[in-house]
Amino acid sequence: ERNRLWARGGSSCPAPAVTISYETGSGEQEVARHLAGMLQASEQNNAARWTVLDRQLVEETLVELDLPTSLARLMPEDRRSYVEAVLEDLGGLRPPSWIIVPRVSETIRRLAHTGYVILMGRGANFVTALMPNVLHVLLIASLPRRVARVRKLKGLTLREAARFGAQTDRGRRRYSRAHFHARLEDGLHSHCVINTA
């Protein structure tokens, strides 16, 4: 049914896409992989390939900027101060946020328009907010469940897992506020909120 509706829109109608925003440890990777599998199974004759993109959003942007993809690991989803960005740019450590964030946003929009992608993080839900072909999902879970997941995935102690989750979520919230003037945890930016606990 979905494919028939998209086909009716003609070639200018973008294919479907999904964004997933999440609290760290809410099972985002498992949910994304499971969703991609379900969506792929619904494709007639494997007409399109569903792909999950997370860290690859930055890597693809770096390729477009003719920079090494190894820089992606130095670019967490967080806001850097202006002074930090200038010093890192002068030192050649990584491109400044006023260059990389708009380029990542362009990459996100292009991928969302192409469709058949599940875009995770990097403000993808804000960047594609006005695109009618994109479904926005927010994953949440109770703090004990999220800490337990992080602990298991990363092999950390309980205290380390709690600290990692809190720091990562704080960084992601700063990134959303600084670059999109929005609150990441606000369910109003999503079509559905799923409690994975």
PDB file of C-alpha atoms in Angstrom:
ATOM      1  CA  GLU A   1       0.000   0.000   0.000  1.00  0.00           C
ATOM      2  CA  ARG A   2       2.770   2.448   0.946  1.00  0.00           C
ATOM      3  CA  ASN A   3       4.664   1.793  -2.310  1.00  0.00           C
ATOM      4  CA  ARG A   4       1.484   2.387  -4.329  1.00  0.00           C
ATOM      5  CA  LEU A   5       0.926   5.735  -2.592  1.00  0.00           C
ATOM      6  CA  TRP A   6       4.514   6.827  -3.209  1.00  0.00           C
ATOM      7  CA  ALA A   7       4.358   5.713  -6.841  1.00  0.00           C
ATOM      8  CA  ARG A   8       1.220   7.794  -7.367  1.00  0.00           C
ATOM      9  CA  GLY A   9       3.216  10.918  -6.441  1.00  0.00           C
ATOM     10  CA  GLY A  10       5.505  10.490  -9.453  1.00  0.00           C
ATOM     11  CA  SER A  11       9.272  10.606  -9.571  1.00  0.00           C
ATOM     12  CA  SER A  12       9.455  14.008  -7.873  1.00  0.00           C
ATOM     13  CA  CYS A  13       7.852  12.603  -4.731  1.00  0.00           C
ATOM     14  CA  PRO A  14      10.609  11.601  -2.294  1.00  0.00           C
ATOM     15  CA  ALA A  15      10.716   8.028  -1.033  1.00  0.00           C
ATOM     16  CA  PRO A  16       9.936   7.291   2.644  1.00  0.00           C
ATOM     17  CA  ALA A  17      12.547   7.858   5.360  1.00  0.00           C
ATOM     18  CA  VAL A  18      12.676   7.651   9.168  1.00  0.00           C
ATOM     19  CA  THR A  19      14.586   9.621  11.788  1.00  0.00           C
ATOM     20  CA  ILE A  20      15.313   8.144  15.202  1.00  0.00           C
ATOM     21  CA  SER A  21      16.137  10.411  18.128  1.00  0.00           C
ATOM     22  CA  TYR A  22      16.976   8.697  21.378  1.00  0.00           C
ATOM     23  CA  GLU A  23      18.148   8.771  24.941  1.00  0.00           C
ATOM     24  CA  THR A  24      21.486   6.979  25.240  1.00  0.00           C
ATOM     25  CA  GLY A  25      20.909   3.345  26.096  1.00  0.00           C
ATOM     26  CA  SER A  26      17.305   3.220  24.937  1.00  0.00           C
ATOM     27  CA  GLY A  27      18.169   0.430  22.487  1.00  0.00           C
ATOM     28  CA  GLU A  28      18.538   2.712  19.488  1.00  0.00           C
ATOM     29  CA  GLN A  29      20.824   0.441  17.462  1.00  0.00           C
ATOM     30  CA  GLU A  30      18.661  -2.653  18.006  1.00  0.00           C
ATOM     31  CA  VAL A  31      15.465  -0.767  17.181  1.00  0.00           C
ATOM     32  CA  ALA A  32      16.993   0.755  14.037  1.00  0.00           C
ATOM     33  CA  ARG A  33      18.276  -2.609  12.773  1.00  0.00           C
ATOM     34  CA  HIS A  34      14.951  -4.313  13.542  1.00  0.00           C
ATOM     35  CA  LEU A  35      12.988  -1.528  11.846  1.00  0.00           C
ATOM     36  CA  ALA A  36      15.239  -1.669   8.775  1.00  0.00           C
ATOM     37  CA  GLY A  37      14.644  -5.425   8.572  1.00  0.00           C
ATOM     38  CA  MET A  38      10.870  -5.001   8.837  1.00  0.00           C
ATOM     39  CA  LEU A  39      10.798  -2.250   6.219  1.00  0.00           C
ATOM     40  CA  GLN A  40      13.056  -4.252   3.915  1.00  0.00           C
ATOM     41  CA  ALA A  41      10.776  -7.289   4.246  1.00  0.00           C
ATOM     42  CA  SER A  42       7.834  -5.112   3.172  1.00  0.00           C
ATOM     43  CA  GLU A  43       9.566  -4.085  -0.077  1.00  0.00           C
ATOM     44  CA  GLN A  44       8.165  -5.843  -3.134  1.00  0.00           C
ATOM     45  CA  ASN A  45      10.919  -7.794  -4.923  1.00  0.00           C
ATOM     46  CA  ASN A  46      13.567  -5.937  -2.880  1.00  0.00           C
ATOM     47  CA  ALA A  47      12.767  -2.836  -4.932  1.00  0.00           C
ATOM     48  CA  ALA A  48      14.785  -0.655  -2.552  1.00  0.00           C
ATOM     49  CA  ARG A  49      17.393  -1.233   0.138  1.00  0.00           C
ATOM     50  CA  TRP A  50      16.735   0.248   3.588  1.00  0.00           C
ATOM     51  CA  THR A  51      19.888   1.542   5.280  1.00  0.00           C
ATOM     52  CA  VAL A  52      20.612   2.707   8.831  1.00  0.00           C
ATOM     53  CA  LEU A  53      22.928   5.735   9.035  1.00  0.00           C
ATOM     54  CA  ASP A  54      24.357   7.066  12.274  1.00  0.00           C
ATOM     55  CA  ARG A  55      28.067   7.882  12.416  1.00  0.00           C
ATOM     56  CA  GLN A  56      28.119   7.494   8.617  1.00  0.00           C
ATOM     57  CA  LEU A  57      26.306  10.856   8.310  1.00  0.00           C
ATOM     58  CA  VAL A  58      29.480  12.634   9.409  1.00  0.00           C
ATOM     59  CA  GLU A  59      31.750  10.280   7.453  1.00  0.00           C
ATOM     60  CA  GLU A  60      29.856  10.929   4.212  1.00  0.00           C
ATOM     61  CA  THR A  61      30.051  14.678   4.800  1.00  0.00           C
ATOM     62  CA  LEU A  62      33.802  14.431   5.409  1.00  0.00           C
ATOM     63  CA  VAL A  63      34.206  12.575   2.103  1.00  0.00           C
ATOM     64  CA  GLU A  64      32.279  15.365   0.350  1.00  0.00           C
ATOM     65  CA  LEU A  65      34.633  17.912   1.976  1.00  0.00           C
ATOM     66  CA  ASP A  66      37.608  15.818   0.818  1.00  0.00           C
ATOM     67  CA  LEU A  67      38.671  15.172   4.419  1.00  0.00           C
ATOM     68  CA  PRO A  68      39.661  11.836   6.005  1.00  0.00           C
ATOM     69  CA  THR A  69      36.737   9.863   7.450  1.00  0.00           C
ATOM     70  CA  SER A  70      38.879   9.080  10.498  1.00  0.00           C
ATOM     71  CA  LEU A  71      37.977  12.590  11.729  1.00  0.00           C
ATOM     72  CA  ALA A  72      34.440  11.340  12.449  1.00  0.00           C
ATOM     73  CA  ARG A  73      35.559   9.770  15.717  1.00  0.00           C
ATOM     74  CA  LEU A  74      36.854  13.190  16.829  1.00  0.00           C
ATOM     75  CA  MET A  75      33.456  14.782  16.206  1.00  0.00           C
ATOM     76  CA  PRO A  76      31.013  13.732  18.910  1.00  0.00           C
ATOM     77  CA  GLU A  77      27.445  14.972  18.794  1.00  0.00           C
ATOM     78  CA  ASP A  78      28.101  17.907  21.097  1.00  0.00           C
ATOM     79  CA  ARG A  79      28.519  21.657  20.913  1.00  0.00           C
ATOM     80  CA  ARG A  80      32.019  23.105  20.941  1.00  0.00           C
ATOM     81  CA  SER A  81      32.720  26.619  22.099  1.00  0.00           C
ATOM     82  CA  TYR A  82      33.695  29.164  19.472  1.00  0.00           C
ATOM     83  CA  VAL A  83      37.244  29.353  20.857  1.00  0.00           C
ATOM     84  CA  GLU A  84      37.646  25.548  20.801  1.00  0.00           C
ATOM     85  CA  ALA A  85      36.389  25.407  17.209  1.00  0.00           C
ATOM     86  CA  VAL A  86      38.762  28.153  16.049  1.00  0.00           C
ATOM     87  CA  LEU A  87      41.776  26.583  17.776  1.00  0.00           C
ATOM     88  CA  GLU A  88      40.981  23.132  16.381  1.00  0.00           C
ATOM     89  CA  ASP A  89      40.504  24.589  12.903  1.00  0.00           C
ATOM     90  CA  LEU A  90      43.808  26.497  13.090  1.00  0.00           C
ATOM     91  CA  GLY A  91      45.548  23.378  14.355  1.00  0.00           C
ATOM     92  CA  GLY A  92      44.049  21.345  11.521  1.00  0.00           C
ATOM     93  CA  LEU A  93      42.452  18.933  13.998  1.00  0.00           C
ATOM     94  CA  ARG A  94      38.959  19.058  12.501  1.00  0.00           C
ATOM     95  CA  PRO A  95      36.711  21.445  10.572  1.00  0.00           C
ATOM     96  CA  PRO A  96      34.800  24.035  12.625  1.00  0.00           C
ATOM     97  CA  SER A  97      31.144  23.467  13.471  1.00  0.00           C
ATOM     98  CA  TRP A  98      29.992  26.397  11.325  1.00  0.00           C
ATOM     99  CA  ILE A  99      31.261  24.443   8.330  1.00  0.00           C
ATOM    100  CA  ILE A 100      30.550  20.844   9.288  1.00  0.00           C
ATOM    101  CA  VAL A 101      27.048  21.167  10.831  1.00  0.00           C
ATOM    102  CA  PRO A 102      25.438  22.816   7.757  1.00  0.00           C
ATOM    103  CA  ARG A 103      27.162  20.276   5.506  1.00  0.00           C
ATOM    104  CA  VAL A 104      25.952  17.352   7.652  1.00  0.00           C
ATOM    105  CA  SER A 105      22.459  18.894   7.505  1.00  0.00           C
ATOM    106  CA  GLU A 106      22.674  19.066   3.685  1.00  0.00           C
ATOM    107  CA  THR A 107      23.740  15.415   3.620  1.00  0.00           C
ATOM    108  CA  ILE A 108      20.810  14.482   5.875  1.00  0.00           C
ATOM    109  CA  ARG A 109      18.319  16.337   3.651  1.00  0.00           C
ATOM    110  CA  ARG A 110      19.723  14.740   0.503  1.00  0.00           C
ATOM    111  CA  LEU A 111      19.588  11.240   2.006  1.00  0.00           C
ATOM    112  CA  ALA A 112      16.068  11.811   3.356  1.00  0.00           C
ATOM    113  CA  HIS A 113      14.897  12.983  -0.062  1.00  0.00           C
ATOM    114  CA  THR A 114      16.448   9.905  -1.696  1.00  0.00           C
ATOM    115  CA  GLY A 115      14.610   7.830   0.908  1.00  0.00           C
ATOM    116  CA  TYR A 116      14.814   4.295   2.216  1.00  0.00           C
ATOM    117  CA  VAL A 117      17.047   5.436   5.073  1.00  0.00           C
ATOM    118  CA  ILE A 118      16.823   5.454   8.841  1.00  0.00           C
ATOM    119  CA  LEU A 119      18.733   8.518  10.031  1.00  0.00           C
ATOM    120  CA  MET A 120      19.934   8.526  13.624  1.00  0.00           C
ATOM    121  CA  GLY A 121      21.082  11.538  15.620  1.00  0.00           C
ATOM    122  CA  ARG A 122      22.841  14.696  14.390  1.00  0.00           C
ATOM    123  CA  GLY A 123      19.553  16.612  14.564  1.00  0.00           C
ATOM    124  CA  ALA A 124      18.110  14.639  11.641  1.00  0.00           C
ATOM    125  CA  ASN A 125      14.611  15.071  13.053  1.00  0.00           C
ATOM    126  CA  PHE A 126      15.006  18.876  13.075  1.00  0.00           C
ATOM    127  CA  VAL A 127      16.725  19.055   9.681  1.00  0.00           C
ATOM    128  CA  THR A 128      13.922  17.054   8.023  1.00  0.00           C
ATOM    129  CA  ALA A 129      11.050  18.431  10.111  1.00  0.00           C
ATOM    130  CA  LEU A 130       9.210  19.902   7.111  1.00  0.00           C
ATOM    131  CA  MET A 131       9.749  16.968   4.763  1.00  0.00           C
ATOM    132  CA  PRO A 132       6.438  15.119   4.305  1.00  0.00           C
ATOM    133  CA  ASN A 133       8.105  11.788   3.499  1.00  0.00           C
ATOM    134  CA  VAL A 134       9.892  11.466   6.858  1.00  0.00           C
ATOM    135  CA  LEU A 135       8.551   9.755   9.983  1.00  0.00           C
ATOM    136  CA  HIS A 136      10.149  10.980  13.238  1.00  0.00           C
ATOM    137  CA  VAL A 137      10.558   8.546  16.147  1.00  0.00           C
ATOM    138  CA  LEU A 138      11.840   9.301  19.658  1.00  0.00           C
ATOM    139  CA  LEU A 139      13.090   6.409  21.814  1.00  0.00           C
ATOM    140  CA  ILE A 140      13.066   6.728  25.583  1.00  0.00           C
ATOM    141  CA  ALA A 141      13.501   4.327  28.492  1.00  0.00           C
ATOM    142  CA  SER A 142      13.782   4.425  32.261  1.00  0.00           C
ATOM    143  CA  LEU A 143      17.179   5.438  33.609  1.00  0.00           C
ATOM    144  CA  PRO A 144      17.929   2.032  35.213  1.00  0.00           C
ATOM    145  CA  ARG A 145      17.198   0.242  31.914  1.00  0.00           C
ATOM    146  CA  ARG A 146      19.323   2.668  29.909  1.00  0.00           C
ATOM    147  CA  VAL A 147      22.247   2.385  32.322  1.00  0.00           C
ATOM    148  CA  ALA A 148      21.986  -1.417  32.258  1.00  0.00           C
ATOM    149  CA  ARG A 149      22.075  -1.424  28.434  1.00  0.00           C
ATOM    150  CA  VAL A 150      25.078   0.910  28.282  1.00  0.00           C
ATOM    151  CA  ARG A 151      26.849  -1.164  30.924  1.00  0.00           C
ATOM    152  CA  LYS A 152      26.330  -4.356  28.944  1.00  0.00           C
ATOM    153  CA  LEU A 153      27.217  -2.867  25.535  1.00  0.00           C
ATOM    154  CA  LYS A 154      30.312  -0.976  26.668  1.00  0.00           C
ATOM    155  CA  GLY A 155      31.520  -3.345  29.415  1.00  0.00           C
ATOM    156  CA  LEU A 156      31.469  -0.579  32.031  1.00  0.00           C
ATOM    157  CA  THR A 157      30.784  -0.541  35.746  1.00  0.00           C
ATOM    158  CA  LEU A 158      27.398   0.718  36.895  1.00  0.00           C
ATOM    159  CA  ARG A 159      28.853   4.111  37.838  1.00  0.00           C
ATOM    160  CA  GLU A 160      30.817   4.421  34.566  1.00  0.00           C
ATOM    161  CA  ALA A 161      27.745   3.506  32.514  1.00  0.00           C
ATOM    162  CA  ALA A 162      25.610   6.087  34.324  1.00  0.00           C
ATOM    163  CA  ARG A 163      28.290   8.757  33.795  1.00  0.00           C
ATOM    164  CA  PHE A 164      28.722   7.829  30.108  1.00  0.00           C
ATOM    165  CA  GLY A 165      24.971   7.995  29.441  1.00  0.00           C
ATOM    166  CA  ALA A 166      24.562  11.309  31.260  1.00  0.00           C
ATOM    167  CA  GLN A 167      27.542  12.920  29.485  1.00  0.00           C
ATOM    168  CA  THR A 168      26.465  11.682  26.064  1.00  0.00           C
ATOM    169  CA  ASP A 169      22.880  12.893  26.520  1.00  0.00           C
ATOM    170  CA  ARG A 170      24.067  16.277  27.823  1.00  0.00           C
ATOM    171  CA  GLY A 171      26.263  16.667  24.757  1.00  0.00           C
ATOM    172  CA  ARG A 172      23.463  15.717  22.391  1.00  0.00           C
ATOM    173  CA  ARG A 173      21.110  18.202  24.116  1.00  0.00           C
ATOM    174  CA  ARG A 174      23.741  20.970  23.781  1.00  0.00           C
ATOM    175  CA  TYR A 175      24.165  20.107  20.096  1.00  0.00           C
ATOM    176  CA  SER A 176      20.391  20.395  19.497  1.00  0.00           C
ATOM    177  CA  ARG A 177      20.081  23.676  21.369  1.00  0.00           C
ATOM    178  CA  ALA A 178      23.164  25.251  19.770  1.00  0.00           C
ATOM    179  CA  HIS A 179      22.473  24.271  16.162  1.00  0.00           C
ATOM    180  CA  PHE A 180      18.687  23.862  15.945  1.00  0.00           C
ATOM    181  CA  HIS A 181      17.405  25.926  18.896  1.00  0.00           C
ATOM    182  CA  ALA A 182      15.337  22.941  19.978  1.00  0.00           C
ATOM    183  CA  ARG A 183      15.113  20.524  22.865  1.00  0.00           C
ATOM    184  CA  LEU A 184      16.075  17.004  21.845  1.00  0.00           C
ATOM    185  CA  GLU A 185      13.878  15.363  24.461  1.00  0.00           C
ATOM    186  CA  ASP A 186      10.750  17.288  23.402  1.00  0.00           C
ATOM    187  CA  GLY A 187       8.312  14.696  22.053  1.00  0.00           C
ATOM    188  CA  LEU A 188       6.534  17.410  20.045  1.00  0.00           C
ATOM    189  CA  HIS A 189       9.241  17.047  17.387  1.00  0.00           C
ATOM    190  CA  SER A 190       8.302  13.378  16.874  1.00  0.00           C
ATOM    191  CA  HIS A 191       5.413  11.520  15.284  1.00  0.00           C
ATOM    192  CA  CYS A 192       5.717   8.813  17.895  1.00  0.00           C
ATOM    193  CA  VAL A 193       7.535   8.291  21.184  1.00  0.00           C
ATOM    194  CA  ILE A 194       8.416   4.717  22.093  1.00  0.00           C
ATOM    195  CA  ASN A 195       9.369   3.656  25.594  1.00  0.00           C
ATOM    196  CA  THR A 196      11.703   0.714  24.965  1.00  0.00           C
ATOM    197  CA  ALA A 197      11.684  -0.304  28.637  1.00  0.00           C
TER     198      ALA A 197
END
